[in-house]
Amino acid sequence: MKRVLFLTNFPSPYRVHFFDELGKYLDVTVLHSDRVEDITHRNAQWFEAGQGGFHPVQLKQTAKIRDEFLCMDVISWLNKEFDAIVIGGYSSPTAILAMAWLRLRRIPFYMEVDGGLVRQESKWKFLVKKTLVSMADRWLSTGFFTTRYLVHYGAKEDRVQNYPFSSLYEKDILEAALCPEEKGALRRELGLPEKHVVLAIGQFIHRKGFDVLLHAAKSLPKDVGIYIVGGEATEEYRKLREELGLQDNVHFLGFQKKERLAEFYKAADLFVLPTREDIWGLVINEALAYGLPAITTDRCVAGLELIEDGVNGYVVPVENADALAEKINAVLSDDLQRMGEASLRKIRPYTLENMAKTHAEIFESGR
């Protein structure tokens, strides 16, 4: 069995599940530079333990540089014998140290990124990114837009391999979209009184763009309920809701456990992620897996990869509340079940099983 080493930051649930799946094909060791207790922006209940399919290693944190950890003992692991080495990302101090060491020793390695969006930046920033990205020998990409990003910063396109990025097991994807009667029953159980339910999930931080969603809600009928789930609403958002007169149909809900969150997904008509930037956005995968049409912005890689305008949702310009409101109204007046079925067809290949199988095939072939 081939031995593979991954360097990543912290044990997020979707990565833990992926490594467990990959461990069915390969001998997998995973180095973490961050500890769970370092991740203050996540609810402690978000983290999950693995099932023993891989070997997790917590690196010793030597220093902290701009809120990121440098772990010098990564070098001792890079000196061991592995058939493949994968560096997750390229910008953390530990990743940069690892890549420099591997280049110095002429040891080939893969660079894996979850997504990427080319942005306007100074020539200096571009050159730094290009220097770091081009250090790898091969690259693992989540799709067309991520590949375009990697090539922009120096990757060789013929050495980029795509994989289906996901947090979903095959069993997590619904067999069919729920009918209106099923959704109605769920809404009564959850106490959701509105005719239509629009769901958004995430933390109340500027990047997620929930303020744009609130401004869009001004143009929606009052029988459309907006439910923002997943974090504690800040005073800024509560005041904005009040100023816009949206107290009756815009609801802020805190962190929900996975089983409870699934009920909200099933009860909703539409999922919205009004993000200012998400290099992927796994909540889009999750929404499609529950048979929901989805709307997000042109700064969300998952949306660019997985949403087809008018088929299973829409991609709208970032920070455009009018366009967002227009497309919410368009979806809610469309055939929701048809769009939901289109979402299910799109998301079926994006599973942890396929993600692990694709990686294993790449490593076995040495591509």
PDB file of N, CA, C and O in Angstrom, residues 1 21 54 63 69 74 78 109 140 207 257 303-304 357:
ATOM      1  N   MET A   1       0.848  -1.202   0.000  1.00  0.00           N
ATOM      2  CA  MET A   1       0.000   0.000   0.000  1.00  0.00           C
ATOM      3  C   MET A   1       0.877   1.243   0.000  1.00  0.00           C
ATOM      4  O   MET A   1       1.802   1.363   0.815  1.00  0.00           O
ATOM      5  N   GLU A  21     -11.768   8.155   4.192  1.00  0.00           N
ATOM      6  CA  GLU A  21     -12.092   7.465   2.942  1.00  0.00           C
ATOM      7  C   GLU A  21     -10.832   7.123   2.160  1.00  0.00           C
ATOM      8  O   GLU A  21     -10.694   6.020   1.616  1.00  0.00           O
ATOM      9  N   PHE A  54      -6.765   7.028   9.124  1.00  0.00           N
ATOM     10  CA  PHE A  54      -5.493   7.673   8.793  1.00  0.00           C
ATOM     11  C   PHE A  54      -4.741   7.975  10.084  1.00  0.00           C
ATOM     12  O   PHE A  54      -5.267   7.793  11.187  1.00  0.00           O
ATOM     13  N   ALA A  63       6.551  28.944  16.424  1.00  0.00           N
ATOM     14  CA  ALA A  63       6.366  30.394  16.475  1.00  0.00           C
ATOM     15  C   ALA A  63       5.039  30.743  15.814  1.00  0.00           C
ATOM     16  O   ALA A  63       4.464  29.946  15.069  1.00  0.00           O
ATOM     17  N   PHE A  69       0.793  29.614  12.377  1.00  0.00           N
ATOM     18  CA  PHE A  69       1.835  28.924  13.127  1.00  0.00           C
ATOM     19  C   PHE A  69       2.929  28.375  12.212  1.00  0.00           C
ATOM     20  O   PHE A  69       2.659  27.819  11.142  1.00  0.00           O
ATOM     21  N   VAL A  74       8.047  19.950  11.036  1.00  0.00           N
ATOM     22  CA  VAL A  74       7.574  19.402   9.764  1.00  0.00           C
ATOM     23  C   VAL A  74       8.722  18.812   8.961  1.00  0.00           C
ATOM     24  O   VAL A  74       8.561  17.846   8.207  1.00  0.00           O
ATOM     25  N   LEU A  78       9.222  15.353   6.565  1.00  0.00           N
ATOM     26  CA  LEU A  78       9.559  15.408   5.139  1.00  0.00           C
ATOM     27  C   LEU A  78      10.768  14.549   4.806  1.00  0.00           C
ATOM     28  O   LEU A  78      10.971  14.178   3.642  1.00  0.00           O
ATOM     29  N   PHE A 109       6.547  17.170  -5.081  1.00  0.00           N
ATOM     30  CA  PHE A 109       5.355  17.194  -4.223  1.00  0.00           C
ATOM     31  C   PHE A 109       4.171  17.792  -4.985  1.00  0.00           C
ATOM     32  O   PHE A 109       4.329  18.503  -5.972  1.00  0.00           O
ATOM     33  N   LEU A 140      -3.310  19.749  -7.504  1.00  0.00           N
ATOM     34  CA  LEU A 140      -4.614  19.120  -7.378  1.00  0.00           C
ATOM     35  C   LEU A 140      -5.664  20.223  -7.273  1.00  0.00           C
ATOM     36  O   LEU A 140      -5.587  21.077  -6.388  1.00  0.00           O
ATOM     37  N   ARG A 207     -17.584  39.147   5.226  1.00  0.00           N
ATOM     38  CA  ARG A 207     -17.311  38.401   3.998  1.00  0.00           C
ATOM     39  C   ARG A 207     -18.518  37.616   3.508  1.00  0.00           C
ATOM     40  O   ARG A 207     -18.696  37.429   2.298  1.00  0.00           O
ATOM     41  N   LYS A 257     -27.025  21.748  15.298  1.00  0.00           N
ATOM     42  CA  LYS A 257     -26.360  20.479  15.052  1.00  0.00           C
ATOM     43  C   LYS A 257     -26.758  19.940  13.690  1.00  0.00           C
ATOM     44  O   LYS A 257     -27.785  20.319  13.127  1.00  0.00           O
ATOM     45  N   GLY A 303     -20.256  28.008  -6.562  1.00  0.00           N
ATOM     46  CA  GLY A 303     -21.356  28.472  -7.391  1.00  0.00           C
ATOM     47  C   GLY A 303     -20.993  28.479  -8.868  1.00  0.00           C
ATOM     48  O   GLY A 303     -21.778  28.050  -9.717  1.00  0.00           O
ATOM     49  N   LEU A 304     -19.798  28.950  -9.172  1.00  0.00           N
ATOM     50  CA  LEU A 304     -19.350  28.989 -10.566  1.00  0.00           C
ATOM     51  C   LEU A 304     -19.253  27.588 -11.153  1.00  0.00           C
ATOM     52  O   LEU A 304     -19.523  27.373 -12.338  1.00  0.00           O
ATOM     53  N   LYS A 357     -11.436   8.313  -4.128  1.00  0.00           N
ATOM     54  CA  LYS A 357     -11.081   7.415  -5.232  1.00  0.00           C
ATOM     55  C   LYS A 357     -10.245   8.142  -6.279  1.00  0.00           C
ATOM     56  O   LYS A 357      -9.255   7.606  -6.772  1.00  0.00           O
TER      57      LYS A 357
END
